[in-house]
Each structure stands twice: as structure tokens, then as C-alpha cells.
Coordinates of C-alpha atoms and ligand atoms in Angstrom, one line a residue:
M117 CA 65.4 -1.4 47.5
A118 CA 67.1 1.8 46.4
T119 CA 64.8 4.8 45.8
E120 CA 65.7 4.8 42.1
D121 CA 64.6 1.2 41.8
R122 CA 61.4 1.9 43.8
V123 CA 60.4 4.8 41.5
L124 CA 61.2 2.7 38.4
K125 CA 59.2 -0.2 39.7
S126 CA 56.3 1.9 40.7
F127 CA 56.3 3.5 37.2
L128 CA 56.4 0.2 35.5
A129 CA 53.7 -1.2 37.7
A130 CA 51.4 1.8 37.0
D131 CA 52.3 1.4 33.3
D132 CA 51.5 -2.2 32.6
G133 CA 51.2 -4.0 35.9
A134 CA 54.7 -5.5 35.4
E135 CA 55.5 -5.7 39.1
N136 CA 57.9 -8.5 38.6
I137 CA 60.2 -6.9 36.0
K138 CA 63.8 -7.3 37.1
P139 CA 66.1 -4.3 37.2
A140 CA 68.1 -5.8 34.4
D141 CA 65.1 -5.6 32.1
W142 CA 64.4 -1.9 32.8
K143 CA 67.2 -0.8 30.5
N144 CA 65.5 -2.5 27.6
R145 CA 62.5 -0.2 28.1
K146 CA 62.0 2.8 25.7
A147 CA 61.6 5.3 28.6
V148 CA 62.4 5.4 32.3
P149 CA 61.8 8.1 34.9
L150 CA 64.2 11.0 34.3
P151 CA 67.2 10.1 36.6
H152 CA 68.3 13.7 37.1
Q153 CA 65.0 15.4 37.8
V154 CA 65.4 18.0 40.6
A155 CA 61.8 19.3 41.0
G156 CA 58.3 19.1 39.7
H157 CA 55.8 16.2 39.3
K158 CA 57.6 12.8 39.6
Y159 CA 56.7 9.3 38.7
G160 CA 56.0 7.1 41.6
I161 CA 54.7 10.1 43.6
H162 CA 52.4 12.0 41.3
K163 CA 50.1 10.7 38.6
V164 CA 52.2 12.3 35.9
G165 CA 55.9 12.8 35.6
I166 CA 58.9 13.2 33.5
L167 CA 60.7 10.4 31.6
Q168 CA 63.8 10.0 29.6
H169 CA 63.6 8.3 26.3
D170 CA 66.3 5.9 25.4
D171 CA 67.3 8.3 22.6
G172 CA 68.3 10.7 25.3
T173 CA 65.3 13.1 25.0
V174 CA 63.1 14.1 27.9
L175 CA 59.4 13.2 27.8
K176 CA 57.1 15.4 29.7
Q177 CA 53.7 14.0 30.1
L178 CA 50.8 16.4 29.4
Q179 CA 49.3 17.5 32.6
P180 CA 45.5 17.6 32.9
P181 CA 43.8 20.5 31.0
P182 CA 44.3 23.4 30.9
R183 CA 48.0 23.0 31.9
G184 CA 49.2 20.3 29.6
P185 CA 47.5 21.6 26.4
C186 CA 48.6 25.1 27.3
E187 CA 52.2 24.0 27.6
M188 CA 52.1 22.0 24.4
Q189 CA 50.5 24.8 22.5
F190 CA 53.3 27.1 23.6
Y191 CA 56.1 24.8 22.5
T192 CA 54.2 24.1 19.2
Q193 CA 53.9 27.8 18.5
V194 CA 57.5 28.7 19.4
F195 CA 59.0 25.8 17.3
A196 CA 56.5 25.9 14.4
Q197 CA 58.4 25.3 11.1
D198 CA 56.7 28.2 9.4
C199 CA 57.3 30.5 12.3
T200 CA 58.4 34.0 11.2
D201 CA 57.7 36.0 14.3
P202 CA 61.1 37.4 15.3
H203 CA 60.3 37.3 19.0
L204 CA 59.4 33.6 18.9
L205 CA 62.5 32.8 16.7
A206 CA 64.7 34.6 19.3
L207 CA 63.0 32.7 22.1
Q208 CA 63.9 29.3 20.7
Q209 CA 67.5 29.4 21.9
H210 CA 66.3 29.9 25.5
L211 CA 64.0 26.8 25.6
P212 CA 64.8 23.1 25.3
K213 CA 64.3 22.1 21.7
Y214 CA 60.8 20.7 21.1
Y215 CA 60.5 17.5 19.0
G216 CA 56.7 17.2 18.9
T217 CA 54.6 14.7 20.8
W218 CA 55.3 11.1 21.8
S219 CA 53.1 8.2 23.0
T220 CA 53.2 4.5 23.2
P221 CA 51.1 2.4 20.8
D222 CA 49.1 0.8 23.6
K223 CA 48.3 4.2 25.1
P224 CA 48.0 6.6 22.1
N225 CA 46.0 9.2 24.2
E226 CA 48.6 9.5 26.9
L227 CA 50.6 12.3 25.3
Y228 CA 54.1 13.4 26.1
M229 CA 56.1 16.4 24.8
K230 CA 59.4 15.3 23.5
L231 CA 62.1 17.7 24.5
E232 CA 65.8 18.2 24.4
D233 CA 67.5 17.1 27.6
V234 CA 69.2 20.3 28.8
A235 CA 71.6 18.2 31.0
G236 CA 72.1 15.6 28.3
R237 CA 75.6 16.6 27.2
F238 CA 77.1 17.0 30.6
T239 CA 79.3 14.4 32.4
C240 CA 78.4 15.4 36.0
P241 CA 75.6 17.8 35.6
C242 CA 74.9 20.2 38.5
I243 CA 71.2 21.1 38.1
M244 CA 69.0 23.8 39.7
D245 CA 65.3 24.7 39.0
V246 CA 64.3 28.2 40.0
K247 CA 60.7 29.4 39.7
I248 CA 60.6 33.0 38.4
G249 CA 58.2 35.8 39.3
R250 CA 56.5 37.4 42.3
K251 CA 53.3 35.5 41.7
S252 CA 53.5 31.7 41.3
Y253 CA 49.9 31.4 40.3
D254 CA 48.1 32.7 37.2
P255 CA 45.3 35.3 37.0
F256 CA 42.7 32.5 36.8
A257 CA 43.8 30.6 39.9
S258 CA 41.1 30.0 42.5
Q259 CA 41.4 31.8 45.8
E260 CA 42.3 28.5 47.4
K261 CA 45.2 27.9 44.9
Q262 CA 46.4 31.5 45.4
K263 CA 46.4 31.1 49.2
E264 CA 48.2 27.7 49.0
Q265 CA 50.9 29.0 46.7
I266 CA 51.5 32.1 48.9
R267 CA 51.5 30.0 52.0
K268 CA 54.3 27.8 50.6
Y269 CA 56.6 30.8 50.1
P270 CA 55.2 34.2 51.3
L271 CA 58.6 35.8 50.4
M272 CA 58.1 35.1 46.7
E273 CA 56.2 38.5 46.3
E274 CA 59.3 40.3 47.5
I275 CA 62.1 38.1 46.4
G276 CA 60.7 37.3 43.0
F277 CA 62.1 33.8 42.7
L278 CA 62.2 30.5 44.5
I279 CA 64.7 27.6 44.3
L280 CA 62.6 24.5 43.7
G281 CA 65.4 22.0 43.8
M282 CA 69.0 21.4 43.1
R283 CA 71.8 18.9 42.9
V284 CA 75.4 19.7 43.1
Y285 CA 78.4 17.5 42.3
H286 CA 81.0 17.6 45.1
V287 CA 84.3 16.8 43.7
A288 CA 86.0 15.7 46.9
S289 CA 83.5 13.0 47.7
G290 CA 82.6 12.2 44.1
S291 CA 78.9 12.4 45.0
Y292 CA 75.9 14.6 44.5
I293 CA 74.4 16.8 47.3
S294 CA 70.7 17.4 46.6
H295 CA 68.1 19.8 48.0
E296 CA 64.4 19.5 47.4
Q297 CA 61.7 22.1 47.6
F298 CA 61.9 22.7 51.3
Y299 CA 65.4 24.1 51.0
G300 CA 64.4 27.0 48.8
R301 CA 61.3 27.7 50.9
S302 CA 63.5 27.9 54.0
L303 CA 65.6 30.8 52.6
T304 CA 65.0 34.3 53.9
K305 CA 66.2 37.6 52.5
E306 CA 69.2 37.2 54.9
T307 CA 70.1 33.7 53.8
L308 CA 69.2 33.8 50.2
K309 CA 72.6 34.7 48.9
T310 CA 74.3 31.9 50.7
G311 CA 71.5 29.5 49.8
L312 CA 71.8 30.3 46.1
A313 CA 75.6 30.3 46.3
R314 CA 75.5 26.6 47.4
F315 CA 74.5 25.6 43.9
F316 CA 77.8 26.9 42.6
H317 CA 80.0 25.5 45.4
N318 CA 81.5 22.1 44.6
G319 CA 82.8 21.5 48.2
V320 CA 86.2 22.8 47.2
E321 CA 85.6 26.1 45.5
L322 CA 83.0 28.6 44.4
R323 CA 82.5 28.1 40.6
K324 CA 82.6 31.8 39.7
D325 CA 83.1 30.8 36.0
A326 CA 79.7 29.1 36.1
I327 CA 78.1 32.1 37.9
S328 CA 79.5 34.5 35.3
V329 CA 78.2 32.6 32.4
S330 CA 74.8 32.1 34.1
I331 CA 74.5 35.8 34.6
H332 CA 75.3 36.4 31.0
K333 CA 72.6 34.0 29.9
I334 CA 70.0 35.4 32.3
R335 CA 70.7 38.9 30.9
N336 CA 70.0 37.6 27.4
I337 CA 66.7 36.1 28.6
L338 CA 65.9 39.5 30.3
Q339 CA 66.7 41.3 27.1
W340 CA 64.1 39.1 25.3
F341 CA 61.5 39.9 28.0
E342 CA 62.2 43.6 27.7
R343 CA 61.4 43.5 24.0
Q344 CA 58.3 41.3 24.0
K345 CA 54.7 42.1 25.0
S346 CA 53.0 39.0 23.7
F347 CA 53.2 36.6 26.6
H348 CA 53.0 36.5 30.4
F349 CA 54.7 33.6 32.1
Y350 CA 53.5 32.4 35.6
A351 CA 55.0 29.6 37.7
S352 CA 57.6 29.1 35.0
S353 CA 61.2 28.1 35.8
L354 CA 64.8 28.6 34.7
L355 CA 66.8 25.4 34.6
F356 CA 70.4 25.9 35.4
V357 CA 73.0 23.3 34.5
Y358 CA 76.8 23.4 34.7
E359 CA 79.5 20.8 34.4
G360 CA 80.5 19.5 37.8
S361 CA 83.5 17.5 36.6
H362 CA 85.4 20.7 35.8
H363 CA 88.5 20.6 38.1
I364 CA 87.6 17.0 39.0
G365 CA 91.1 16.6 40.5
N366 CA 90.0 15.1 43.8
A367 CA 87.3 12.8 42.4
K368 CA 88.6 9.2 42.1
N369 CA 87.7 8.9 38.4
E370 CA 84.9 10.0 36.1
N371 CA 83.1 6.6 36.0
E372 CA 82.9 6.7 39.8
A373 CA 81.6 10.3 39.5
L374 CA 78.8 9.1 37.2
T375 CA 77.6 6.4 39.4
G376 CA 78.5 8.2 42.6
Q377 CA 76.2 7.8 45.6
E378 CA 73.9 10.7 46.1
Y379 CA 73.5 12.3 49.5
R380 CA 70.7 14.4 50.8
Q381 CA 71.2 17.1 53.3
T382 CA 68.8 17.4 56.2
E383 CA 65.6 19.3 55.2
P384 CA 63.5 21.4 57.6
E385 CA 60.5 19.3 56.5
N386 CA 60.8 15.8 55.3
K387 CA 58.2 14.7 52.8
S388 CA 58.2 11.5 50.8
N389 CA 59.7 12.9 47.7
A390 CA 61.5 10.5 45.4
H391 CA 65.2 11.0 45.5
I392 CA 66.6 9.7 42.3
S393 CA 70.3 8.9 42.2
S394 CA 72.6 9.8 39.4
S395 CA 72.6 7.4 36.5
T396 CA 74.7 6.5 33.5
L397 CA 71.6 6.5 31.3
K398 CA 72.8 9.2 28.9
S399 CA 72.7 9.8 25.3
S400 CA 73.4 10.9 22.8
C401 CA 53.9 17.3 16.2
G402 CA 51.5 15.7 16.6
Q403 CA 49.3 18.8 16.4
V404 CA 46.3 19.6 18.6
N405 CA 45.0 23.1 18.0
F406 CA 44.4 24.8 21.4
S407 CA 44.7 28.3 20.1
S408 CA 40.9 28.8 20.5
I409 CA 41.1 27.8 24.1
L410 CA 43.9 30.2 24.8
E411 CA 42.1 33.0 22.9
T412 CA 39.0 32.4 25.0
I413 CA 41.1 32.6 28.2
Y414 CA 42.8 35.7 26.8
N415 CA 39.5 37.4 26.1
L416 CA 38.1 36.6 29.5
R417 CA 41.0 37.7 31.5
K418 CA 42.2 41.0 32.6
V419 CA 45.7 40.9 34.1
N420 CA 46.2 43.0 37.2
G421 CA 49.2 45.3 37.2
F422 CA 52.0 44.6 39.7
G423 CA 52.7 47.3 42.2
S424 CA 56.2 48.6 42.7
H425 CA 58.3 47.3 45.5
S426 CA 61.5 48.2 47.4
L427 CA 63.5 45.1 46.3
Y428 CA 62.4 45.7 42.7
H429 CA 63.8 49.2 42.7
Q430 CA 66.9 48.1 44.6
A431 CA 67.5 45.3 42.1
I432 CA 67.1 47.6 39.1
G433 CA 69.5 50.1 40.5
M434 CA 72.1 47.7 41.7
S435 CA 71.9 45.6 38.6
A436 CA 72.7 48.7 36.5
D437 CA 75.6 49.6 38.8
M438 CA 77.1 46.2 38.6
K439 CA 76.5 45.6 35.0
A440 CA 79.8 47.0 33.8
K441 CA 81.9 45.1 36.3
A442 CA 80.2 41.8 35.8
N443 CA 80.3 42.2 32.0
T444 CA 84.0 42.3 32.2
V445 CA 84.1 39.1 34.1
V446 CA 81.8 37.3 31.7
E447 CA 83.5 38.5 28.6
G448 CA 86.9 37.7 30.0
K449 CA 85.9 34.2 30.8
S450 CA 83.9 33.3 27.8
S451 CA 86.2 34.9 25.2
N452 CA 89.2 32.7 25.8
S453 CA 88.0 29.7 27.7
G454 CA 84.8 28.7 25.9
K455 CA 83.3 27.9 29.3
G456 CA 79.9 29.1 28.0
E457 CA 79.6 25.6 26.5
N458 CA 79.7 24.1 30.0
V459 CA 76.7 26.1 31.3
E460 CA 73.1 26.2 30.4
V461 CA 70.3 28.4 31.6
R462 CA 67.0 27.5 29.9
M463 CA 63.4 28.4 30.4
I464 CA 61.1 25.5 31.2
D465 CA 57.6 24.8 32.5
F466 CA 55.0 26.6 30.4
A467 CA 51.8 25.3 31.9
H468 CA 50.7 28.9 32.8
V469 CA 51.7 31.0 29.8
F470 CA 49.1 33.5 28.6
P471 CA 48.8 35.8 25.6
S472 CA 49.2 39.4 26.5
D473 CA 49.6 43.0 25.2
S474 CA 51.9 44.3 27.9
S475 CA 55.4 43.6 29.3
D476 CA 55.7 40.7 31.8
D477 CA 56.6 42.8 34.8
N478 CA 56.1 39.8 37.1
Y479 CA 58.7 37.7 35.4
I480 CA 61.0 40.6 34.7
Y481 CA 61.1 41.5 38.4
G482 CA 62.1 37.9 39.2
L483 CA 64.9 37.9 36.6
R484 CA 66.3 41.2 37.9
S485 CA 66.2 40.1 41.5
L486 CA 67.9 36.8 40.6
L487 CA 70.6 38.7 38.7
F488 CA 71.1 41.1 41.6
V489 CA 71.7 38.2 44.0
L490 CA 74.0 36.4 41.6
E491 CA 76.0 39.5 40.9
Q492 CA 76.4 40.0 44.7
I493 CA 77.8 36.4 45.0
L494 CA 80.2 37.1 42.2
Q495 CA 81.5 40.3 43.7
E496 CA 82.3 38.8 47.1
Ligands
LIG507 N1 64.1 19.7 29.0 C1 64.6 19.3 30.2 N2 65.8 18.8 30.3 C2 66.3 18.4 31.5 N3 65.6 18.3 32.6 C3 64.3 18.7 32.5 C4 63.7 19.2 31.3 N4 62.4 19.5 31.6 C5 62.2 19.3 32.9 N5 63.3 18.7 33.5 C6 63.5 18.3 34.8 O1 62.2 18.0 35.4 C7 61.9 19.0 36.4 C8 60.5 19.4 36.4 O2 60.2 20.0 35.1 P1 58.9 20.9 34.9 O3 59.0 22.1 35.8 O4 58.7 21.1 33.5 O5 57.8 19.9 35.5 P2 56.4 20.2 36.2 O6 55.9 18.9 36.7 O7 55.5 20.9 35.3 O8 56.8 21.1 37.5 P3 55.8 21.8 38.6 O9 55.3 20.7 39.4 O10 56.8 22.7 39.3 O11 54.8 22.5 37.8 C9 63.0 20.1 36.3 O12 63.3 20.6 37.6 C10 64.1 19.3 35.7 O13 64.9 18.7 36.7
LIG508 O1 56.6 22.6 45.2 P1 55.3 21.8 45.5 O2 55.0 21.8 47.0 O3 55.3 20.5 44.9 O4 54.1 22.7 44.9 C1 53.7 22.6 43.6 C2 54.5 23.6 42.7 O5 54.2 24.9 43.3 C3 54.0 23.6 41.3 O6 54.6 24.6 40.6 C4 52.5 23.7 41.3 O7 52.0 23.5 39.9 P2 51.7 24.7 39.0 O8 52.9 25.5 38.8 O9 51.2 24.0 37.7 O10 50.6 25.5 39.6 C5 51.8 22.7 42.1 O11 50.4 23.0 42.1 P3 49.2 21.9 42.1 O12 49.2 21.3 43.5 O13 48.0 22.7 41.8 O14 49.6 20.9 41.0 C6 52.2 22.8 43.5 O15 51.6 21.8 44.3

């Protein structure tokens, strides 16, 4: 049985004991495990996971408290209809749209957040999830959790970001190459640039157009962070998507591309992660007030400052130096080709967002460092 089928079957079995549902019946279901998920908790492996509703939206199940309620509170606040806070209004464009909560009639307490599918409008979406920041644990994490997160990627402190997963459409073979979390963790300062560049290489050429637009979008996010002091984001990600079917010359045809077999490259470690193949499943508040929980957390915590670091300074300096050059490329591309529409960079995963009264240096460091590496890739 293909992995996709196994994951679906295990999801359905956990859901209603329907072990004997035939694959043909699955498409009649309202929601199935998100076919193009590249990282995070997955159905069939973890207790919670991400689904795709048959209207094309993404359903993210609330994680156990405090994570799930924290994330829902954040989305609710940013997308509140009566929101007048200019920072929050400006933030909306950088997040998937939030459509409130969702649940099934038989399990009304099992809440999902209904979100825009950032990859939904793409034909052959190339997707990458990058965790941002030097610390991938929040100030309330236990010693054990801190150690575990540091153990997974000790370089995070210096590099400031971590590739959690990606899939890239290769035009010549008409298939997706995927990398799971061990790929990002295997990257060192020496191999980081090549490792990140892989996301933008379609097997035939480096998609500099997609890199340019991504840089432009990250700069806009950075600008937002430089202006706000209300939140600190830990273990949050940027989700990158670009259209892989651009220059699809060598692929046999688009339909084949959509259903193309997916390959996985050898990973340094091989854990039992689900590998979900590409799918043709494409599309087209309830309110719980957790502010008081967050306020309590806020009052209890005292966020430590983040020390300076060589890469940080290097990144700031280089980023400024390269800004003029890269700007030219971005503006040149987007002004006449409209390729910005074929690229998305959105912030996701807000299970560890905290109110604050200082700038989020942890996240800003990560963004600058990521920009620095992307600018280097573009210059070469
Ligand atoms: N709005 C979205 N549109 C498209 N894909 C999404 C969206 N939200 C999440 N995903 C997919 O699901 C993956 C995991 O998302 P997310 O980080 O929110 O989950 P998580 O389980 O909280 O992750 P983690 O285990 O790292 O905390 C992403 O890498 C992406 O592939
Ligand atoms: O990449 P992996 O190996 O799957 O590691 C997980 C990843 O770092 C998640 O971001 C983290 O959830 P949070 O970001 O919410 O902390 C999770 O913590 P958990 O084990 O405590 O769920 C880790 O296990």
C-alpha cells in the first residue's frame, strides 16, 4: 500500500474505526490529511496533524494546551473583524488567512483552525518550511525540552534558522524530490548555502526569479518585525512556495506533473516519517477567550536578552551591502513579469507566540541570517 494510502487509512481508522473504507470512498470525505505537508505533526504518525478540507482550506488541529489555544488566540487576534491595531492589520498579509474554527458534529470538542492553503493556487507547488530564530524553544520550556531542541540542531544558535522540510518539483523527471527534517539538521555553516539553494533548483536551472521574490517578501516581513514590539515568536516558521511548473518544457505534461511519482533522497537518519505523494486534491470563530491565560504567562515571564554574535553582525553588514544590488533584481523581475504572484512566503506555526514590550531580536536575527544566505545564492 502506498504511503499516502497508509496515512489516509490510519487517519480514518483513528477517526471512526473505518478500517475497511476503500480508497474510492476517501474522496467523499470532508477532509483528508494534507497531501503536500512538508514538516510538522502528521496524521498517522502523531496524535494531531494537518488536514485539507474539500473546500481547499487547511485544517490545523489544536495542539494540547498551551500550544493549540495560544496559536488560535493569535490568529483570532490578528484577524479580528474589529481589529484597528495597525501592526496587526499589517501582519495579516504575511499569514495564511484565518477562517475561524472547524469541527465535525460527532466530535465538537476536537477543534481545528481553518486556514488558507498557501500552496492552494499552485499547479506544481515547491514548498519549504524554515524555522526562524536562534532559539527554537520558548522562555517557559523545561530544561529537558531546551536540551532536546538544542541537541537536534546545535547550530541554530549561530545560524538562526533551520530547514524543517521541503519538496521541489524537478521538471525533467516530472517528479518531486523531498527532504525531511534530517536534511536541514545535517547542514553546517559550510554546506548551508548549497543546502538552501537546492530548494530553488529544479534539476535544470536555479530559479533566481523565485529567490529574488522570496528575498523581497522576507524583507517586508523583516520590516514588520523592525516596527513592532508587541510579540515574540519562538519555533515559528516561514513557509515558502513557488510555482514549479514554470519552464515546464521537459515535463511530459501538466497532468503527469500533478500526479507525478515522488522520490525521496537518502537521509542521514531514516525515521518512520510519512511521505505523502503529490495529489490532485486541490481547490478552489468560534471564539474561546484565552487572553487571560496569555496575560498570566506574560506577567510571569521575563524574557532574557539575546547576546550578540559574529554571524549576526556579519549578516547585518552584508545584508545592508547587498541590499541595493538585490533590490534591483527584485524590482526588475517583479515590475514587468508579475512573477511575485508565483511565489509565497508566509509566517506559520504560532504555538509559541508571547506578548512582549521589546523587539523580537531572536526572530530578527534569523530573518537577517536567512536573507544573507539567500542574497549570497543570488549573487553567485
Ligand atoms: N496554511 C497552510 N497552507 C499550506 N500548508 C500548510 C499551512 N499550514 C501548515 N502547512 C503545512 O503543514 C506543515 C506543518 O505546519 P505547522 O508548522 O503549522 O505544524 P506543527 O505541527 O505545529 O509543526 P511543528 O511540529 O514544527 O510545531 C508545514 O510545513 C506545511 O507543509
Ligand atoms: O523536527 P522534530 O524532530 O519533529 O522536532 C519537533 C519540532 O522541533 C517541533 O517544532 C517541536 O514542537 P514545538 O515547536 O511546538 O516545540 C516538537 O516538540 P515536541 O516534541 O515537544 O512536540 C519537536 O519534537
